PDB file of C-alpha atoms in Angstrom:
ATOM      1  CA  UNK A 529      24.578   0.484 -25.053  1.00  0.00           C
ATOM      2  CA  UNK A 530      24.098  -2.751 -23.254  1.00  0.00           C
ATOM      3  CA  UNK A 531      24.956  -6.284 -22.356  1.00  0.00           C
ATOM      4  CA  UNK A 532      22.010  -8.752 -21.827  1.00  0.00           C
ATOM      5  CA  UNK A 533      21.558 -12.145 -20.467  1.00  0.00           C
ATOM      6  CA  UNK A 534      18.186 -12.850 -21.089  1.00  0.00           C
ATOM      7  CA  UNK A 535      16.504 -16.351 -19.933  1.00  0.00           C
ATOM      8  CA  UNK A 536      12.921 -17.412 -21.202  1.00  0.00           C
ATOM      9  CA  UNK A 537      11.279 -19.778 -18.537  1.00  0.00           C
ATOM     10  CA  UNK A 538       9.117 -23.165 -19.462  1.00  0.00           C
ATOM     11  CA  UNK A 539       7.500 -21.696 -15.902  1.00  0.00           C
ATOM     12  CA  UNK A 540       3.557 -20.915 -15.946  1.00  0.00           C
ATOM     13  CA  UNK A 541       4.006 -18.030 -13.938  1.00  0.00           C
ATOM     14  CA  UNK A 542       7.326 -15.762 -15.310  1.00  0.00           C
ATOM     15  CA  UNK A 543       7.878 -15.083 -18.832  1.00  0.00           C
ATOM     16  CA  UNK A 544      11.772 -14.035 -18.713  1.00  0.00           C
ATOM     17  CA  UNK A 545      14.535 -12.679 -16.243  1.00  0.00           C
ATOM     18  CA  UNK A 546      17.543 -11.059 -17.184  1.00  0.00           C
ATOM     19  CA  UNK A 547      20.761  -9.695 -16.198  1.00  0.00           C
ATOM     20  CA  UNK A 548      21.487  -5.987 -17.552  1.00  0.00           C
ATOM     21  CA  UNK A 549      24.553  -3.619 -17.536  1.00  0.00           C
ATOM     22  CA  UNK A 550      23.587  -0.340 -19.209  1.00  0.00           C
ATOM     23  CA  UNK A 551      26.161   2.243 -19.980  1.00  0.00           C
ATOM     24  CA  UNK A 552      26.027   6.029 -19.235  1.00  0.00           C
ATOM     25  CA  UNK A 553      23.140   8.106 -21.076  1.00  0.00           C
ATOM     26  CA  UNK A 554      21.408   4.981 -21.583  1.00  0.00           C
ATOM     27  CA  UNK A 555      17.587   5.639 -22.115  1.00  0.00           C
ATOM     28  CA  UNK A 556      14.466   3.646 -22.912  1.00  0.00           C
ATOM     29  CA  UNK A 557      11.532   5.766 -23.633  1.00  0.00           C
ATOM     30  CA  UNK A 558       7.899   5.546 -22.732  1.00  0.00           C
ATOM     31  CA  UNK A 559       6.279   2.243 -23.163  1.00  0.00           C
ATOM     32  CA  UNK A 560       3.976  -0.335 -21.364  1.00  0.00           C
ATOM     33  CA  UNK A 561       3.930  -4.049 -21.023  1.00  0.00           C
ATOM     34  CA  UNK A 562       0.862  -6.626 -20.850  1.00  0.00           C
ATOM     35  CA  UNK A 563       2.454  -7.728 -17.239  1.00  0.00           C
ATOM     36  CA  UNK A 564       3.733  -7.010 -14.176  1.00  0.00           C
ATOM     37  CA  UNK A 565       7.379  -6.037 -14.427  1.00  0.00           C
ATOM     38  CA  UNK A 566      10.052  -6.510 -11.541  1.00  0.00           C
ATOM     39  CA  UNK A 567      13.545  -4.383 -11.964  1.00  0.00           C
ATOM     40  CA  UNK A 568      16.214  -4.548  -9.180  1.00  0.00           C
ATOM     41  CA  UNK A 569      18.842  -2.022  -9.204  1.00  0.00           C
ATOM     42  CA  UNK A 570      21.958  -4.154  -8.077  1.00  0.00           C
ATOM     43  CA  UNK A 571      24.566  -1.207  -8.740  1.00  0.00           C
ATOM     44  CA  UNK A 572      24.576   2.379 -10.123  1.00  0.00           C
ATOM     45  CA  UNK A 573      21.670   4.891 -10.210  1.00  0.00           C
ATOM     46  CA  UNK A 574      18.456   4.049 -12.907  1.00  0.00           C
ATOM     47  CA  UNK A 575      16.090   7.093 -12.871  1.00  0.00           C
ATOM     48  CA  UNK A 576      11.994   5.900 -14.070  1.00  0.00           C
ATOM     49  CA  UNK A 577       9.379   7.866 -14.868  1.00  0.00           C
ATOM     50  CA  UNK A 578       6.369   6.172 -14.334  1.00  0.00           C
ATOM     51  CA  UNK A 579       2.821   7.431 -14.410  1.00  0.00           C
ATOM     52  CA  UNK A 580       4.083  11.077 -14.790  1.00  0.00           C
ATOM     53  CA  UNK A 581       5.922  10.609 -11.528  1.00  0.00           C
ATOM     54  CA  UNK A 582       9.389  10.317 -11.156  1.00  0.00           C
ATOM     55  CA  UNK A 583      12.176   7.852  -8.930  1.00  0.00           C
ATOM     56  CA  UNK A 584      15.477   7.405  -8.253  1.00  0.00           C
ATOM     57  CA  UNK A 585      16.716   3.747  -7.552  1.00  0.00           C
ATOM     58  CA  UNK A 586      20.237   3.182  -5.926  1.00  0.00           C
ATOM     59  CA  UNK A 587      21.449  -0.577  -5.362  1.00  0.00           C
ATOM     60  CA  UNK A 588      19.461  -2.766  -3.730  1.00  0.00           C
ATOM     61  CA  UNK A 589      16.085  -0.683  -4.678  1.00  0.00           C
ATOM     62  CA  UNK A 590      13.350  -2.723  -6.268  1.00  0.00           C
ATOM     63  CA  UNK A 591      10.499  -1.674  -8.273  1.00  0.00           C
ATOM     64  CA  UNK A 592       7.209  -3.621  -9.605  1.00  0.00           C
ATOM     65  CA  UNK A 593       5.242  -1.767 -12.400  1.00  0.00           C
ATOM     66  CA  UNK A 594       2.048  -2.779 -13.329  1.00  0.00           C
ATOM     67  CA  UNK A 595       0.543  -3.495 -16.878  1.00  0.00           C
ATOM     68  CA  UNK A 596      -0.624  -0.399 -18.428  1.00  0.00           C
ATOM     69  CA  UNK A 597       1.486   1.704 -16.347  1.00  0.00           C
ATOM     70  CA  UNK A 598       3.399   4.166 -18.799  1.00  0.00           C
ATOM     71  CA  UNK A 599       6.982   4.225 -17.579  1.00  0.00           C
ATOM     72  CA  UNK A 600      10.142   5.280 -19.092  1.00  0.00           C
ATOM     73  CA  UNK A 601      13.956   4.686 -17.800  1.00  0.00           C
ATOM     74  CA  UNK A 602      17.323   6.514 -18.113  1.00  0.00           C
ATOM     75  CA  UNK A 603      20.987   6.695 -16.320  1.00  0.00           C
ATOM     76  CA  UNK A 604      23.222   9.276 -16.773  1.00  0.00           C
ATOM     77  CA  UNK A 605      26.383   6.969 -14.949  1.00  0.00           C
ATOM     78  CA  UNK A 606      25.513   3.310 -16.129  1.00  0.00           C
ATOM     79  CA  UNK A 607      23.649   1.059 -14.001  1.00  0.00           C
ATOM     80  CA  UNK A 608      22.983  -3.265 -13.361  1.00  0.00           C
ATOM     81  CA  UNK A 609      19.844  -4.977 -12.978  1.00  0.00           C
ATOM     82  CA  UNK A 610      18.114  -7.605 -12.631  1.00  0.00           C
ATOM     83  CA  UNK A 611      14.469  -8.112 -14.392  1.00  0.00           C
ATOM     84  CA  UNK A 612      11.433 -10.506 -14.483  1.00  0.00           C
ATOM     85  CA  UNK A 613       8.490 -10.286 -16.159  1.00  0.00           C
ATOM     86  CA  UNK A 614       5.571 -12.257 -15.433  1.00  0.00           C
ATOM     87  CA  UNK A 615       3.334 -14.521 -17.533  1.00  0.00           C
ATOM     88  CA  UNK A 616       0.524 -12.793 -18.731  1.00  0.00           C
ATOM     89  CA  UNK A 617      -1.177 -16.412 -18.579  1.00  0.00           C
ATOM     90  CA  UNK A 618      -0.975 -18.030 -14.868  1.00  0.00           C
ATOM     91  CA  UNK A 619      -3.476 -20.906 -13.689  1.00  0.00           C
ATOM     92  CA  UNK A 620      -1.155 -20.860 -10.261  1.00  0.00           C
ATOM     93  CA  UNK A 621      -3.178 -17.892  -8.362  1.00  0.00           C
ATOM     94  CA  UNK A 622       0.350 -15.450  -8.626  1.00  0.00           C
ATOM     95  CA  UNK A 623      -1.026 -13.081 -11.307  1.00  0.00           C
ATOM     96  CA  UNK A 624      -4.327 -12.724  -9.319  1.00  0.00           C
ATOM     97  CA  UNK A 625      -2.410 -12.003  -5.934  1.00  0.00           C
ATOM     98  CA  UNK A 626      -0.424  -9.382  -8.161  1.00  0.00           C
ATOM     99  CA  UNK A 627      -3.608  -7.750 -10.202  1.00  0.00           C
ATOM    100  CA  UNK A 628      -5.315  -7.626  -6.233  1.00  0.00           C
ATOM    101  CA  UNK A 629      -2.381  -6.217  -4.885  1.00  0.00           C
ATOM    102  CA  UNK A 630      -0.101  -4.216  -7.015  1.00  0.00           C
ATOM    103  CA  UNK A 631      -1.978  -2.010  -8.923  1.00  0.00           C
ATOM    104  CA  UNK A 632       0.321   0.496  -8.220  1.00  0.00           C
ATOM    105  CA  UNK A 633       3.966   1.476  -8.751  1.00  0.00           C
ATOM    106  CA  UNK A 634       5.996  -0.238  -5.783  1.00  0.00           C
ATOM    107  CA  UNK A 635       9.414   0.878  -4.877  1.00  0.00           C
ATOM    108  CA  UNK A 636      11.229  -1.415  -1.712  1.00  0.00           C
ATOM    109  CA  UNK A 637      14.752  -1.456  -0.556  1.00  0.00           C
ATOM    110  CA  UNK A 638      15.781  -4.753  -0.523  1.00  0.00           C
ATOM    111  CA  UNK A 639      19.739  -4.296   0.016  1.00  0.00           C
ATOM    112  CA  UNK A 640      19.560  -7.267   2.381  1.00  0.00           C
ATOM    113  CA  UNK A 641      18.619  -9.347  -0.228  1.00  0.00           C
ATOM    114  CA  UNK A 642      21.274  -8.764  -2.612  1.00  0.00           C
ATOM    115  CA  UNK A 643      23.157 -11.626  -1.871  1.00  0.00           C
ATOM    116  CA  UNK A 644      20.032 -14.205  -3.084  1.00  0.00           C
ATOM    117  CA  UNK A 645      20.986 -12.783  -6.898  1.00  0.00           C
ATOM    118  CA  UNK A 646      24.186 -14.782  -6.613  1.00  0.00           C
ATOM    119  CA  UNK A 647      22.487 -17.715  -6.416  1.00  0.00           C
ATOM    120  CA  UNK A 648      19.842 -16.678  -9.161  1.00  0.00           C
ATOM    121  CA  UNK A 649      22.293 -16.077 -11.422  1.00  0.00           C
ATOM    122  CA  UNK A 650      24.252 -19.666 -10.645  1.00  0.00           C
ATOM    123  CA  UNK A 651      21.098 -21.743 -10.919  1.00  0.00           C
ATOM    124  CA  UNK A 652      20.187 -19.887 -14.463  1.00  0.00           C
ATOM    125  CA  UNK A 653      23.769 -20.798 -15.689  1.00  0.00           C
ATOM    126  CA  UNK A 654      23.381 -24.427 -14.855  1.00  0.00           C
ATOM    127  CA  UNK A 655      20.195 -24.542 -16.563  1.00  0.00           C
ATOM    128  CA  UNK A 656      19.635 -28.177 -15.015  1.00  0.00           C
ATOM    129  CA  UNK A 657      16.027 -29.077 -14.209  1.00  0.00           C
ATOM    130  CA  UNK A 658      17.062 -28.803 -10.339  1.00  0.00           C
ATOM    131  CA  UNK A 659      18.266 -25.410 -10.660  1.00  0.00           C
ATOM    132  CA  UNK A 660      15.258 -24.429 -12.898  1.00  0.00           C
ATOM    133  CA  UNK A 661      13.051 -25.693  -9.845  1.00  0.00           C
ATOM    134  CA  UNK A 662      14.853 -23.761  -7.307  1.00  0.00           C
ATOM    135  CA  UNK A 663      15.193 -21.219  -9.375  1.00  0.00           C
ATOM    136  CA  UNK A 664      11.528 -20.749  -9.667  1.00  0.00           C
ATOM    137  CA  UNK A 665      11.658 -21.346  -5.718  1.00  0.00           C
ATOM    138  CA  UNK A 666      13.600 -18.261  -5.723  1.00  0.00           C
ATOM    139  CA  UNK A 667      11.806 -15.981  -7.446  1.00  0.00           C
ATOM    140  CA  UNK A 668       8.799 -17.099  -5.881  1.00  0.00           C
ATOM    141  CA  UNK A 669       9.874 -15.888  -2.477  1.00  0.00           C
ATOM    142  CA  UNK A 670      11.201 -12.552  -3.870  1.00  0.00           C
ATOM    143  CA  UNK A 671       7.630 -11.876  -5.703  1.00  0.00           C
ATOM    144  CA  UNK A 672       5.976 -12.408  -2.617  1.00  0.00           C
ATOM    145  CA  UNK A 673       8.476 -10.510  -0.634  1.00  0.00           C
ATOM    146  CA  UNK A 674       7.437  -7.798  -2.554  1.00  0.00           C
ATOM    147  CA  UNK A 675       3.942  -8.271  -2.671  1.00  0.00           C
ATOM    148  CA  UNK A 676       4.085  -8.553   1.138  1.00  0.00           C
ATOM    149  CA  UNK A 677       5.833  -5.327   1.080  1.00  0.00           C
ATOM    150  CA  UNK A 678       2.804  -3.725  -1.231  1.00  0.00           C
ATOM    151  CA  UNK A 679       0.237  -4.778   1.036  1.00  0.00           C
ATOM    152  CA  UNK A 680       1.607  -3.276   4.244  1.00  0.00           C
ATOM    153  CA  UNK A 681       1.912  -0.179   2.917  1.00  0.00           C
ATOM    154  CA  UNK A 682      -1.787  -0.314   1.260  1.00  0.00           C
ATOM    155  CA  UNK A 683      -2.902  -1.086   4.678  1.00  0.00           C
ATOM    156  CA  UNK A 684      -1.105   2.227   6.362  1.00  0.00           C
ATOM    157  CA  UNK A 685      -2.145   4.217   3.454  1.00  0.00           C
ATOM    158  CA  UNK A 686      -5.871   2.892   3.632  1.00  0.00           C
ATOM    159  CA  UNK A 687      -5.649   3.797   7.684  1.00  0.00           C
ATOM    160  CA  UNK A 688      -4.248   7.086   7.206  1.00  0.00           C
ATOM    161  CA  UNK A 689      -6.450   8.522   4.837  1.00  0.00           C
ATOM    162  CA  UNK A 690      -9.314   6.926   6.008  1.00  0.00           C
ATOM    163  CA  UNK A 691      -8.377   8.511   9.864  1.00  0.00           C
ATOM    164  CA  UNK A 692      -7.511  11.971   8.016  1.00  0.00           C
ATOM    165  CA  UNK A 693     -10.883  11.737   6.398  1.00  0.00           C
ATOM    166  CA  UNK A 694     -13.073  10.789   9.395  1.00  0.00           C
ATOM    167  CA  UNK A 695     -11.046  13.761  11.212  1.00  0.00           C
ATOM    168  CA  UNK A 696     -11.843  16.117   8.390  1.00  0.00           C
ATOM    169  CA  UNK A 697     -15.855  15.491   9.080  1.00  0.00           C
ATOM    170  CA  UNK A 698     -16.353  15.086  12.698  1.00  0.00           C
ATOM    171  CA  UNK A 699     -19.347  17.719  12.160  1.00  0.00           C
ATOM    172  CA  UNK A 700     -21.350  15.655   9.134  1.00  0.00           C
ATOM    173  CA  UNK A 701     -23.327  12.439   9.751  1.00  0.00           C
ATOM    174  CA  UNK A 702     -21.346  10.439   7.430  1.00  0.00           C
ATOM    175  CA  UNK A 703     -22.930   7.096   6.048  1.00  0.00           C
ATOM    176  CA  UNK A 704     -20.955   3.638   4.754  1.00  0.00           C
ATOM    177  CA  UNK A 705     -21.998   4.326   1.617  1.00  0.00           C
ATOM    178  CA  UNK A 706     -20.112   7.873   1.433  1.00  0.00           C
ATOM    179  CA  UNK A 707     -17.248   6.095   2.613  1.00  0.00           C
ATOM    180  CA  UNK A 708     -17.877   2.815   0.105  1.00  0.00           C
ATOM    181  CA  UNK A 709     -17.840   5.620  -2.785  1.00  0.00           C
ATOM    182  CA  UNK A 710     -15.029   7.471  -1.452  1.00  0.00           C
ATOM    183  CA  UNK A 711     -12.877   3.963  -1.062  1.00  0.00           C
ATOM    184  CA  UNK A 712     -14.615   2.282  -4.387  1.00  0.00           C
ATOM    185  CA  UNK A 713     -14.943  -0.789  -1.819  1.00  0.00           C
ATOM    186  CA  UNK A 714     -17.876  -2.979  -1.041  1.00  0.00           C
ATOM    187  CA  UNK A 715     -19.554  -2.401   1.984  1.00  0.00           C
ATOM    188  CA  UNK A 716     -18.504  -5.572   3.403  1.00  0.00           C
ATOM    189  CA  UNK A 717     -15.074  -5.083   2.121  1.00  0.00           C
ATOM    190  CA  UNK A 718     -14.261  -1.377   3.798  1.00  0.00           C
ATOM    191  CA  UNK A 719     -15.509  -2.675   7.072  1.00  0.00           C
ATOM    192  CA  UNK A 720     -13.395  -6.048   6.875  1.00  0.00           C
ATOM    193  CA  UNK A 721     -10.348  -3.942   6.377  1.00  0.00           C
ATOM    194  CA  UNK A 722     -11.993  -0.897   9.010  1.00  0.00           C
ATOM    195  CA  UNK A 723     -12.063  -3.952  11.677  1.00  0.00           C
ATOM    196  CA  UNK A 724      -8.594  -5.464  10.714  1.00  0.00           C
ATOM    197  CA  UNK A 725      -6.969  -2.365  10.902  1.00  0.00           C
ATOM    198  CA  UNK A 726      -9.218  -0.593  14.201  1.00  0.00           C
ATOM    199  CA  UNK A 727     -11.163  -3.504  15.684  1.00  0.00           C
ATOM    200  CA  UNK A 728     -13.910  -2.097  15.232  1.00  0.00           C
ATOM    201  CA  UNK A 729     -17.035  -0.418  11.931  1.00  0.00           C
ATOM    202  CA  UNK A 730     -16.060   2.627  10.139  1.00  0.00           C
ATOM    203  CA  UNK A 731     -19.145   4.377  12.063  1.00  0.00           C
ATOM    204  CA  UNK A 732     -18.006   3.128  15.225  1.00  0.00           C
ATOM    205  CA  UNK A 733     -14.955   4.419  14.382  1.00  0.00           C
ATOM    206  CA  UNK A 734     -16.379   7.462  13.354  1.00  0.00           C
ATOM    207  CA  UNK A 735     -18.110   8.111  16.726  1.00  0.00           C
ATOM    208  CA  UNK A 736     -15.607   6.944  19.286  1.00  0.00           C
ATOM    209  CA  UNK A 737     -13.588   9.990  17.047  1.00  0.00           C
ATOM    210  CA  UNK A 738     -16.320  12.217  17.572  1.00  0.00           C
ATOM    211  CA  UNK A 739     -16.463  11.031  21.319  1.00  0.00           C
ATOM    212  CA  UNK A 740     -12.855  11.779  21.897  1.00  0.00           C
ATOM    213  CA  UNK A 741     -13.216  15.483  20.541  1.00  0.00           C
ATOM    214  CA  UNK A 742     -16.021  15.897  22.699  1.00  0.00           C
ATOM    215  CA  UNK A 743     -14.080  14.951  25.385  1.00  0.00           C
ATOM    216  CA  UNK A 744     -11.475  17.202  24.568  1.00  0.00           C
ATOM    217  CA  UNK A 745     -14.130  20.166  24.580  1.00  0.00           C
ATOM    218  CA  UNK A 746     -15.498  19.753  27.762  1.00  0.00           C
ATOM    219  CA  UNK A 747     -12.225  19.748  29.286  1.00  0.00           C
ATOM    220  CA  UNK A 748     -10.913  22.514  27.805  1.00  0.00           C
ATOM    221  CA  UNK A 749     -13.747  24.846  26.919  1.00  0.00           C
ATOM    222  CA  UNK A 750     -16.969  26.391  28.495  1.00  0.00           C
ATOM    223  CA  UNK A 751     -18.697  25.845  25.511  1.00  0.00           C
ATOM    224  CA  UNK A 752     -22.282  24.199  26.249  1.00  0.00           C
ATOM    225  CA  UNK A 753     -23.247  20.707  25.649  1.00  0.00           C
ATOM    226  CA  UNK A 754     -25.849  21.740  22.914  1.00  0.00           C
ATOM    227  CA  UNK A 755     -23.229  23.910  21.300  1.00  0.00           C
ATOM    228  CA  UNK A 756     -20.748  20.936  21.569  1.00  0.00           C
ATOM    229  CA  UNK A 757     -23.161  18.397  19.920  1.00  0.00           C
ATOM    230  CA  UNK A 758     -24.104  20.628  17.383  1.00  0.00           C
ATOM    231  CA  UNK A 759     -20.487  21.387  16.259  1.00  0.00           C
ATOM    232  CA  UNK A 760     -19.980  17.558  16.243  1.00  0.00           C
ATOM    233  CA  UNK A 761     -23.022  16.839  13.970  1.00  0.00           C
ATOM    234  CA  UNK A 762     -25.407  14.610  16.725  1.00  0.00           C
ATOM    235  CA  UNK A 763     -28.882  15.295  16.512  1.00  0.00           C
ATOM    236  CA  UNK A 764     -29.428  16.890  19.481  1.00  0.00           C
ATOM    237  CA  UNK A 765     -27.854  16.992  22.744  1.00  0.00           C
ATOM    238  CA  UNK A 766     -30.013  14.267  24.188  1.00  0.00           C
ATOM    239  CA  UNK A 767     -28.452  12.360  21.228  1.00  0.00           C
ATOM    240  CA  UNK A 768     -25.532  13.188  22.222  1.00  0.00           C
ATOM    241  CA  UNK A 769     -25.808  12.616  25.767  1.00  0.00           C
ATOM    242  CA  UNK A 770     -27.040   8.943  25.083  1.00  0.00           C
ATOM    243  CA  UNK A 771     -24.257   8.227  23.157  1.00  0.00           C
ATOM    244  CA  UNK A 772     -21.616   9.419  25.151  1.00  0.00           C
ATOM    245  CA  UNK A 773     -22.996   7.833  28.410  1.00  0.00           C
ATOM    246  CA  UNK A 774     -23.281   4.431  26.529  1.00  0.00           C
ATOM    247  CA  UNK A 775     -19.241   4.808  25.763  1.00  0.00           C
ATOM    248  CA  UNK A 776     -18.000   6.814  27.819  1.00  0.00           C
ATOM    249  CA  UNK A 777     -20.027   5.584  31.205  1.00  0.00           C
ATOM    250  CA  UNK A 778     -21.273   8.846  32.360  1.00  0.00           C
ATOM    251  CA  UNK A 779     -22.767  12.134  31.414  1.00  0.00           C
ATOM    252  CA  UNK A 780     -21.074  15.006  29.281  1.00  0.00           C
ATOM    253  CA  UNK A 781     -22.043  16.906  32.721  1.00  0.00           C
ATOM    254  CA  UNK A 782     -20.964  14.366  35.016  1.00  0.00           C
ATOM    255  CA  UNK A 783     -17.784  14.097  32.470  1.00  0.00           C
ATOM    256  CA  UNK A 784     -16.478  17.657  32.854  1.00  0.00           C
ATOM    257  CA  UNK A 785     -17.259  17.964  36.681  1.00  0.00           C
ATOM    258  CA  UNK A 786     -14.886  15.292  37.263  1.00  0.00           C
ATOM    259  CA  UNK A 787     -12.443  16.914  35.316  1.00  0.00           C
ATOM    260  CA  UNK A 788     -12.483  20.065  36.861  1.00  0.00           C
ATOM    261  CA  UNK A 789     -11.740  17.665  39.809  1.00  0.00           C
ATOM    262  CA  UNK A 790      -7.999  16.239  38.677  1.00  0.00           C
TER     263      UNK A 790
END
């Protein structure tokens, strides 16, 4: 069981919002929608499964699922909400910034934002053409909000796999292209976001990481220089040696005498 406000918008970018109360052992099943779908938990517990995975969303939690994304809902104690879909036809540039950015399930707490619905839900009663304008307004900034949101954590989840990758193969010689085909990015792409997020190429990168493991072994081990730049997948030693003088200023040798000298 539940009660429904729903609202359909003249608005090129959002389809309908509404405000839901569902009761306890409420359940939708599986489905999918042709757009991006917002849901904001503004009281009670709603559990999703989307995508074979599952979440929990207290008050305040907010959720965008993408189209195509197979998602199902439930509460066991009752829950509120409030939804928006999006227009699956938008000349304004929003449903491109959503299809570039969410193409995955995004969950956000935005508790600190709960106090913006109250003035959603007075500007959809009034239904006046300057509360439809700022009610668009509104939604506008939460969308993006969210987006926002999306994109930060893209950008740490891009760095830390991409770090825990290059870390995983400091032995192998890897190329852009590996790393192109192992992002499904563009060359030009995967370094744009390589610089943004390092300063610097992905096989720079790649090196300096090599570099600073090298570093670490002739500090800390006897091992020889050719055994060090074989384990670390340079060509040779002289290789090596160039590389690490060009970076580093000075010789492996000259590197681990003066460390043996602090």
């Amino acid at each position: 069981m539940e009660l429904a406000r729903l609202v359909h918008f003249p608005s090129e970018v959002y389809l309908n919002m509404n405000f839901v109360q569902r009761f306890e052992n409420w359940q939708m099943e599986a489905h999918t929608h042709s757009f991006h779908q917002l849901i904001w938990v503004t009281e009670g517990t709603l559990l999703i499964e989307c995508q074979h995975q599952h979440y929990t969303l207290g008050k305040g939690k907010l959720c965008v699922i993408p189209p195509g994304h197979v998602h199902s809902l439930a509460t066991v104690s009752g829950y509120s909400q409030f939804g928006l879909n999006m227009n699956s036809d938008d000349p304004t540039g929003m449903k491109e910034l959503m299809h570039a950015h969410i193409t995955e399930f995004v969950l956000v707490d935005y508790s600190h934002m709960l106090g913006q619905l109250a003035e959603v839900e007075d500007d959809m009663v009034k239904g006046t053409r300057l509360s439809r304008l700022k009610l668009v307004n509104q939604l506008d900034a939460i969308l993006l909000s969210a987006v926002e949101s999306a994109i930060r954590k893209s950008d740490a989840d891009f760095r830390d796999r991409l770090l825990r990758h290059l870390k995983q193969h400091l032995s192998s010689k890897l190329t852009l292209k590996q790393l192109c085909d192992l992002f499904n990015l563009s060359q030009s792409h995967l370094e744009r976001l390589v610089f943004k997020e390092f300063g610097c190429g992905a096989i720079e990168l790649h090196n300096q990481l090599r570099l600073d493991r090298a570093c670490s072994l002739l500090m800390n081990t006897e091992r020889s220089i050719d055994a060090i730049a074989n384990e670390l997948g340079f060509y040779d030693s002289a290789h090596f040696s160039r590389l690490f003088k060009r970076k580093m200023y000075q010789t492996p040798s000259q590197y681990r005498k003066s460390s043996d000298l602090l």
